[in-house]
XYZ file of C-alpha atoms in Angstrom:
474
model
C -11.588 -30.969 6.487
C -14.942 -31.788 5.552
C -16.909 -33.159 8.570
C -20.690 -34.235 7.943
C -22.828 -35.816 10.468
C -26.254 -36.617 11.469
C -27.917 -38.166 14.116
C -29.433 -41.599 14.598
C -33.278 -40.292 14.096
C -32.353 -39.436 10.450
C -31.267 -42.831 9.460
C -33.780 -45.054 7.825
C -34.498 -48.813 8.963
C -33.214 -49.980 6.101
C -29.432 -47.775 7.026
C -30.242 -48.764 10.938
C -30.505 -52.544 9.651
C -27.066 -52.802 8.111
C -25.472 -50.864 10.918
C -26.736 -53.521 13.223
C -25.185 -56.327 11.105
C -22.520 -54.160 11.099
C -21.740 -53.653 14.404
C -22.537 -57.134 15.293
C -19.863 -58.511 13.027
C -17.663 -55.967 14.780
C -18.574 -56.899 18.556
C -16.521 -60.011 18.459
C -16.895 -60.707 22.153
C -20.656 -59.909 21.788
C -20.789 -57.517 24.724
C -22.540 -54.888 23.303
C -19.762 -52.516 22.685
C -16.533 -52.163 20.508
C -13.241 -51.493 21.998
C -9.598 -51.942 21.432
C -9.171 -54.306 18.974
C -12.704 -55.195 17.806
C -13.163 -51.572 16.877
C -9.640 -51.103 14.822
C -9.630 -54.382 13.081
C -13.033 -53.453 11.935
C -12.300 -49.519 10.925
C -8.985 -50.630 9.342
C -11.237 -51.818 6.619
C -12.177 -48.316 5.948
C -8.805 -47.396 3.996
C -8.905 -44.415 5.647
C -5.714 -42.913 7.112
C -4.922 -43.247 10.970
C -5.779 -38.991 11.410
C -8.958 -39.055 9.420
C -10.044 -42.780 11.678
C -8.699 -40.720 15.076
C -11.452 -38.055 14.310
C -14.026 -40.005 13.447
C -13.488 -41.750 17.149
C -12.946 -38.205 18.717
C -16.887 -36.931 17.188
C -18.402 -40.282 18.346
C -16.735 -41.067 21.349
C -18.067 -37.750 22.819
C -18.023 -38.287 25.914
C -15.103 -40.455 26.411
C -15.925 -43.483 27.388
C -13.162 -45.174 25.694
C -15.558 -47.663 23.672
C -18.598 -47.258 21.314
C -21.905 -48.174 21.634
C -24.320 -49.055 18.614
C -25.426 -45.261 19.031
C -21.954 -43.535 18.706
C -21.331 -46.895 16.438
C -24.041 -45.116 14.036
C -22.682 -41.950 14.668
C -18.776 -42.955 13.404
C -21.100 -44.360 10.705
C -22.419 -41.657 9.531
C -19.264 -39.329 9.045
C -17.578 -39.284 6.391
C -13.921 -37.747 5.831
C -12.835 -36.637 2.991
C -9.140 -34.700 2.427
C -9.283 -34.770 -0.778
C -11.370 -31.236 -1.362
C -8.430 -29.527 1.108
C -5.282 -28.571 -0.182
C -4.238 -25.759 1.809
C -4.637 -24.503 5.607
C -6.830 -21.580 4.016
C -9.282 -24.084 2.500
C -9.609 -26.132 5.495
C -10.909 -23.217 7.459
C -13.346 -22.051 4.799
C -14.694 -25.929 5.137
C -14.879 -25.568 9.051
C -16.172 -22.154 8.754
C -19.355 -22.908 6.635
C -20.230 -26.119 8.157
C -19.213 -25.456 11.973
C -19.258 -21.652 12.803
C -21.681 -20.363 10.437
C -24.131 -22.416 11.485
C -23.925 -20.459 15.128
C -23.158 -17.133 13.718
C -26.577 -17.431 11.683
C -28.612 -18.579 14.614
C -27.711 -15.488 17.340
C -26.769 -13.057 14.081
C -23.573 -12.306 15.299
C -23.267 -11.065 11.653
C -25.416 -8.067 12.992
C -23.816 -7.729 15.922
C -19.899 -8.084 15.383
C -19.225 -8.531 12.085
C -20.494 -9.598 8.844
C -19.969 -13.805 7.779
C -16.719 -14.539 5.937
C -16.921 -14.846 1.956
C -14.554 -17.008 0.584
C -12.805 -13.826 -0.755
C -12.139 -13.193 3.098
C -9.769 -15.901 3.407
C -8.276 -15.586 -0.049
C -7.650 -12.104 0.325
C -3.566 -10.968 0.314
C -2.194 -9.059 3.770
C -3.106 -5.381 4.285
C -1.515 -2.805 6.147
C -3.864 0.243 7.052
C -2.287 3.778 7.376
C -4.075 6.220 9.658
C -3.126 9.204 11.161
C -4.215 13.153 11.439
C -3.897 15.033 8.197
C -0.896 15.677 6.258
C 0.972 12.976 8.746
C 2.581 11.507 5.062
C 0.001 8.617 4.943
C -0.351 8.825 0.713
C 3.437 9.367 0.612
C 4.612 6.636 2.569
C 2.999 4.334 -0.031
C 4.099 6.359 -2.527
C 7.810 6.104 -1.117
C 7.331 2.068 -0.445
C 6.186 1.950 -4.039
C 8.190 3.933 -5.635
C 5.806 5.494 -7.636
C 2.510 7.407 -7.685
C -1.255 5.977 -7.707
C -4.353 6.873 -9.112
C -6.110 9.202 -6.776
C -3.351 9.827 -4.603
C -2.663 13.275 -3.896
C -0.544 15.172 -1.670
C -0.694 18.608 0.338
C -0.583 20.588 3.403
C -4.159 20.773 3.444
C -6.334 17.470 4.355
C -5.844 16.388 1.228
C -7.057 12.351 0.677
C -10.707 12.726 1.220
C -11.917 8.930 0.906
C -10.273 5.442 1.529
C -8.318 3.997 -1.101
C -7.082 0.638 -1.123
C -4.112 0.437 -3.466
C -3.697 -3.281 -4.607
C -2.412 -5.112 -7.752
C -3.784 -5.257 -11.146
C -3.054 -5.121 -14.375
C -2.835 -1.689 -15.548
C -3.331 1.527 -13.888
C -7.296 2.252 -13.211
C -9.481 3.902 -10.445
C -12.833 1.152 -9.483
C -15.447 3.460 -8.017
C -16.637 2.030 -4.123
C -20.235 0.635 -5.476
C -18.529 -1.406 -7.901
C -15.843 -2.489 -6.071
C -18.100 -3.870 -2.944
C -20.119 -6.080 -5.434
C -17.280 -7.590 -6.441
C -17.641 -11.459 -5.266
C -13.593 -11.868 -5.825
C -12.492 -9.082 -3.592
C -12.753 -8.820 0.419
C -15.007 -5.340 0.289
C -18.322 -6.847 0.054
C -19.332 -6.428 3.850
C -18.573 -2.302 3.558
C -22.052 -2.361 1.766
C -23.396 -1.736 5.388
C -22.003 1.269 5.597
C -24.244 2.876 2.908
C -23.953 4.727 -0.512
C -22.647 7.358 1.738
C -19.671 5.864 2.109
C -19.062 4.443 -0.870
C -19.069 7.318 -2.929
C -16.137 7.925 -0.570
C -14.229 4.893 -1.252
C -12.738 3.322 -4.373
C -9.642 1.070 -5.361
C -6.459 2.136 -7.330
C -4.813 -1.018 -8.907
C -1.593 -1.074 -10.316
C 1.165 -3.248 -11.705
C 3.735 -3.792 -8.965
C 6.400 -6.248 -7.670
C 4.817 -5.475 -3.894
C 1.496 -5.161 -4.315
C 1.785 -8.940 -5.581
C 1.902 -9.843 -1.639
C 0.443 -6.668 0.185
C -2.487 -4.675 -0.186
C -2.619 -1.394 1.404
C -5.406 0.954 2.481
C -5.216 4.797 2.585
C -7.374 6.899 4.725
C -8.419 10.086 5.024
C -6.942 12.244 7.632
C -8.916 12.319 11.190
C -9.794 16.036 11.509
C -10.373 18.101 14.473
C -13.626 19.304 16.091
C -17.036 18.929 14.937
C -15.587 18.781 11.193
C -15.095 14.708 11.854
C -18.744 14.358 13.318
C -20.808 16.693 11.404
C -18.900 16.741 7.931
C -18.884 12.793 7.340
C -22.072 11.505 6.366
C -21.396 8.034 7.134
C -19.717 6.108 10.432
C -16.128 7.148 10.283
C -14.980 5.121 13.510
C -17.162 1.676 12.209
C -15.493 1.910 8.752
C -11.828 1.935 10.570
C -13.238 -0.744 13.042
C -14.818 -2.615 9.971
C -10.738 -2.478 8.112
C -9.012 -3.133 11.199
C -10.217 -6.429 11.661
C -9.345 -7.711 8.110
C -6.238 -5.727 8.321
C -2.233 -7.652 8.928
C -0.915 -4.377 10.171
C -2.245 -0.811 11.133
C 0.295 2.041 11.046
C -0.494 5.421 13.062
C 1.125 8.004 11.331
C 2.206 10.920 13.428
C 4.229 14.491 12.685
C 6.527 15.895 15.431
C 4.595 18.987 14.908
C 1.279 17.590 15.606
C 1.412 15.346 18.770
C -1.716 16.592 19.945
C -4.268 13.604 19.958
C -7.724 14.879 19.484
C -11.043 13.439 20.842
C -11.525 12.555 17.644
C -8.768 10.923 16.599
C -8.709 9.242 20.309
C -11.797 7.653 18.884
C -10.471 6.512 16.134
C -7.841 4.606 17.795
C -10.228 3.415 20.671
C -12.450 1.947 17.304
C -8.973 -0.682 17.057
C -10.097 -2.241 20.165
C -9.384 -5.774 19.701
C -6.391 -5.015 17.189
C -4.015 -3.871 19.763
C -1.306 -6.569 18.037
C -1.747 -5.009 14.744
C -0.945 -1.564 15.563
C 2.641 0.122 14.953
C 3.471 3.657 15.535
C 5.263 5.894 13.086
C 7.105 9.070 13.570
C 7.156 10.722 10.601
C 9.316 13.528 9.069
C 11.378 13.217 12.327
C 14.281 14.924 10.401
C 12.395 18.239 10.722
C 13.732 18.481 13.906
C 16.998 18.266 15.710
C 18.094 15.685 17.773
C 17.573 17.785 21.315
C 13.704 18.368 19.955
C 13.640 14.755 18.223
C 14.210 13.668 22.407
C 11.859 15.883 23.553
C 9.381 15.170 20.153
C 9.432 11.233 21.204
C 8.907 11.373 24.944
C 5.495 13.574 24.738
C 4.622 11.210 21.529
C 4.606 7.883 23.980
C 3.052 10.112 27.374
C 0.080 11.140 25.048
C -0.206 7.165 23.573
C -0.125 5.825 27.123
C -3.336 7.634 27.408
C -4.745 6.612 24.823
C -3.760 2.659 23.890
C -4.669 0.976 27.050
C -2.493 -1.674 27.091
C 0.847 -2.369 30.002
C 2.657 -3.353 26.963
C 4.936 -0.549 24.755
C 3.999 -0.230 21.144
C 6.707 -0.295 18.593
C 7.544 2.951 17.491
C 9.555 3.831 14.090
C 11.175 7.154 13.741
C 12.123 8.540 10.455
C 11.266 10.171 7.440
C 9.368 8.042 5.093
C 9.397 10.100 1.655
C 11.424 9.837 -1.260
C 13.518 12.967 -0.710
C 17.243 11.799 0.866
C 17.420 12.646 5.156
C 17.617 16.262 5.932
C 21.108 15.314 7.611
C 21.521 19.488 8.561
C 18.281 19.020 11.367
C 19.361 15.382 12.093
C 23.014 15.507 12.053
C 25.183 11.928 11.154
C 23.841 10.223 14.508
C 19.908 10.811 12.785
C 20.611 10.600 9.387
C 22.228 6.718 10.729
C 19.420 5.967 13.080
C 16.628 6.854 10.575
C 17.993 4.582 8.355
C 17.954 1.508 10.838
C 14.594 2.479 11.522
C 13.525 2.587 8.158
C 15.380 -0.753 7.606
C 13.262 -2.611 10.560
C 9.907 -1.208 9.200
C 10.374 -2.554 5.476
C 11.581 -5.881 7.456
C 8.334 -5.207 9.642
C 6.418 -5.290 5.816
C 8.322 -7.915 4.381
C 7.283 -10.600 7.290
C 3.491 -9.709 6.636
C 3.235 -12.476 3.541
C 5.138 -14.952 5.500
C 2.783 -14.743 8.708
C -0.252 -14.339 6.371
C -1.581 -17.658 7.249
C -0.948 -17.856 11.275
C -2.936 -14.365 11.101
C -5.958 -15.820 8.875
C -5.827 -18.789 11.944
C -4.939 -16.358 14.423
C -8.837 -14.116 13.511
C -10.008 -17.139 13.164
C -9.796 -18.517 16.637
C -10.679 -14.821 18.112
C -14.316 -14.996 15.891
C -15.019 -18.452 17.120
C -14.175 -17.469 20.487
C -16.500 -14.131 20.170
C -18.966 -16.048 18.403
C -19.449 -18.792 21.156
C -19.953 -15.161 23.777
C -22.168 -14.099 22.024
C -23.968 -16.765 21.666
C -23.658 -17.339 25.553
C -24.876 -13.758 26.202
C -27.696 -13.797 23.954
C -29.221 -17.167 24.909
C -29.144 -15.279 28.705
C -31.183 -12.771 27.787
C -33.176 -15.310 25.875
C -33.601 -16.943 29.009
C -34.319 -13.710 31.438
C -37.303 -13.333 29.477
C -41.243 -13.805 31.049
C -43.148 -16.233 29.425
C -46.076 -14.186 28.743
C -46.600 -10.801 30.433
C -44.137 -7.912 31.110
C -41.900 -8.831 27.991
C -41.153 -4.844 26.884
C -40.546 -3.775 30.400
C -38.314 -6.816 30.696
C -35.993 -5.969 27.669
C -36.151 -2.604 28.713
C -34.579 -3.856 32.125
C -32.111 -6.184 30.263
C -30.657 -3.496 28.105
C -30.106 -0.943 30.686
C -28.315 -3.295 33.018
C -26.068 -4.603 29.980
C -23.241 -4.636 32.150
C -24.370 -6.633 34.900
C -26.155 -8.986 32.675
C -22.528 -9.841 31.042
C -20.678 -10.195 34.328
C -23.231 -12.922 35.171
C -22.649 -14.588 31.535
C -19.000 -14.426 32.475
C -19.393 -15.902 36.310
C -21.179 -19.041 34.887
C -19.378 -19.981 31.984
C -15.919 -18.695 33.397
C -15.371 -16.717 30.609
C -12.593 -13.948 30.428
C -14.063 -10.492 30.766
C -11.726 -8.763 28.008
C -13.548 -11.411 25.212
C -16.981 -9.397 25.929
C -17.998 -7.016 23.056
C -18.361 -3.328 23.910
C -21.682 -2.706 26.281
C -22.754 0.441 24.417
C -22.401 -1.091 21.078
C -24.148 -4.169 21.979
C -26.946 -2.071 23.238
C -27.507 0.048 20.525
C -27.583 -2.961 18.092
C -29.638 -5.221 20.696
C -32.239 -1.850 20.681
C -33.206 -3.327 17.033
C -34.585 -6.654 18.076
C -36.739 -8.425 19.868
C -34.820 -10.604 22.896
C -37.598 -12.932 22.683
C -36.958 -13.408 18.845
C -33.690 -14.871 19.788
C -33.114 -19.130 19.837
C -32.506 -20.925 23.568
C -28.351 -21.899 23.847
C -28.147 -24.608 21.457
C -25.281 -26.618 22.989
C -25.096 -29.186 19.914
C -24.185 -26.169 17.920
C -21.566 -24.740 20.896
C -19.860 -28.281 21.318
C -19.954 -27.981 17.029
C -17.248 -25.243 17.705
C -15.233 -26.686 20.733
C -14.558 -30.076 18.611
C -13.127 -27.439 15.982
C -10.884 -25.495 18.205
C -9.716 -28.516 19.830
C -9.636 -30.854 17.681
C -10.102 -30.133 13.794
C -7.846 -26.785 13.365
C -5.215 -28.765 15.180
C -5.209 -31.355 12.807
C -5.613 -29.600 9.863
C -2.615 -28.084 10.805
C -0.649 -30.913 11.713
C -2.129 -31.825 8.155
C 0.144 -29.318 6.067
C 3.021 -28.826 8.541
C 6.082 -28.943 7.113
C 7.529 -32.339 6.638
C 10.704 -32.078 8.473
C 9.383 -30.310 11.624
């Protein structure tokens, strides 16, 4: 939904001339304002439809007032609606997104501070499910057993086998892209993992295939989270932001765990901390659960949800799955008929659990969305605060210095006076560290032009749009 407006100072004489004579022929009662009737007698001569005229009225009446002035007159004026350019949900958000939200992002660079702005390969990108999990948990060979056959680069061991993160999506033969190529690639969602450094890349390529599957779903293999100072010391780039960085783009993220490694390490406690935000996404996995019997299966499953409860810190349960995902039939000796039958029922809901991803592509891409708009407006709110804490002239470095140490209490104040919800704040320690970069001074006042820019398009335009391509017999 392409929205563009200016304001009255932009218009020339000659522009401000006709929309006099205009509005005059419009004001049929000649008291300085059009309402009712006078104003849709005259708009009806637009030919545009009754949606397109109602938002038009919403961005100039913006204050309500149930009439329009020659000011908000101008303003209706000047915007022009055009559907024509939209043909799906997806491309009405890329239109919002560049002309709206951008705008903001750009000004308080929450693309520094959050996460990188959207490419249009962002919203055209298919679903993808993330596996992570300690190594040897079965990550490679679940795909392998969803697919039904092997990938480049996929390999499979005891020992921490996949070493780098592969995303395994469709193509048309069977190739290996290296990670530098692949994150200069306009038509694929990687581009923003260039942050991360060469580092990283070296350690990250994409295996395409031909396959039925991969038509709809992308998925992303990672390498197991080790134990110790091997996951600190031995990666030479930012482990936990690279899982963050996935997460968010991600439909589904699937912990992989092996009844004979329940322990959760610091550093794989880390890992799943880094999903913060992503809580909705996540789905647990008990793999290789016929290993066991059913006595130990019991026993296997109640320490796996007392160690998650410490970890995901959320009231509500997280699905759990519990079977063996390879291609080798259920070892029905350990698991007996009652296991062999459950495993399959679980197996059944998780491909069911994979099969809805397509269908709820779109509410997810509206779904992130809303939550970056929502972040974005924070951040703006918090930055434009410590924008405003600042001196005038003297003190400014002891100032900041202040500022950043009291992060915390600086947010809760941010929160009091905009009644904002304190789970939407970003994490104080990341925030920090970024913020440690700049200059607080450097940063623009709150722009509230710019603010309101993304409360009309959470109220007003997503809603339409969507009402736009619902379907016809709802």
């Amino acid at each position: 939904m392409e929205i563009a407006s200016g304001p009255i100072s932009s218009c020339s004489k000659e522009q401000l001339k006709i929309y006099q004579t205009w509005f005059n022929f419009a004001d049929s009662d000649r008291d300085g304002r059009l309402t009712g009737n006078d104003a849709t007698s005259f708009f009806a001569m637009s030919n545009l439809s009754k949606p397109e005229l109602k938002q038009v009225w919403a961005i100039a009446d913006s204050k309500r007032q149930g009439f329009l002035g020659f000011k908000e007159f101008t303003t209706a004026m000047q915007n022009s609606i055009s559907l024509t350019a939209v043909t799906s949900v997806i491309d009405g958000l890329k239109i919002l997104y560049n002309e709206k939200l951008k705008p903001l992002e750009a000004t308080y660079r929450f693309n520094d501070f959050v996460s990188p702005f959207l490419t249009s390969s962002d919203f055209d990108a298919k679903p993808m499910v993330m596996l992570l999990g300690q190594y040897s948990t079965g990550k490679t060979t679940f795909i392998k057993h969803l697919l039904q056959c092997s990938y480049p680069g996929a390999h499979i061991g005891p020992e921490p086998t996949t070493d780098r993160f592969i995303v395994v999506m469709s193509g048309p033969d069977e190739r290996s892209i290296p990670g530098n190529t692949i994150a200069v690639h306009a038509d694929l969602p990687f581009t923003g993992l260039t942050t991360f450094g060469g580092s990283f890349l070296s350690k990250f390529e994409c295996s395409q295939i031909p396959h039925p599957l991969l038509e709809h779903i992308t998925f992303v293999d990672t390498p197991g989270v080790l134990s110790g100072e091997k996951q600190r010391t031995q990666r030479s780039y930012d482990f936990t932001g690279v899982i963050s960085w996935f997460a968010a783009k991600c439909d589904l993220i699937l912990l992989l765990f092996d009844p004979h490694k329940l322990d959760i390490s610091d550093e794989f406690k880390r890992v799943i901390s880094s999903l913060r935000g992503n809580d909705d996404k996540i789905r647990v996995v008990l793999n290789k659960a016929d290993q066991v019997d059913t006595q130990q299966l019991m026993r296997v499953y109640g320490a796996l949800m007392w160690s998650l409860g410490k970890v995901l810190n959320t009231p509500e349960v997280s699905r759990v799955y519990i079977g063996s995902f390879n291609e080798k039939p259920v070892n029905e000796a350990a698991a007996g008929p009652v296991g062999k039958e459950l495993f399959e029922k679980e197996q059944d809901d998780l491909l069911l659990d994979l099969m809805d991803i397509p269908k709820k592509a779109c509410d997810r891409r509206i779904n992130e969305f809303v939550k970056r708009a929502r972040a974005a407006k924070i951040h703006a709110y918090i930055m434009s605060h410590l924008k405003k804490e600042m001196p005038a002239l003297m003190g400014k470095a002891k100032t900041q210095r202040r500022l950043m140490d009291n992060l915390q209490t600086e947010f809760e104040k941010v929160q009091r006076e905009y009644y904002l919800p304190a789970g939407d704040f970003p994490n104080v320690e990341h925030f920090r560290e970024v913020l440690g970069r700049y200059n607080i001074d450097d940063f623009e006042k709150l722009k509230p032009k710019m603010i309101q820019a993304v409360d009309d398009m959470l109220g007003y335009d997503i809603p339409e749009l969507l009402k736009n391509f619902r379907n016809i017999y709802d």
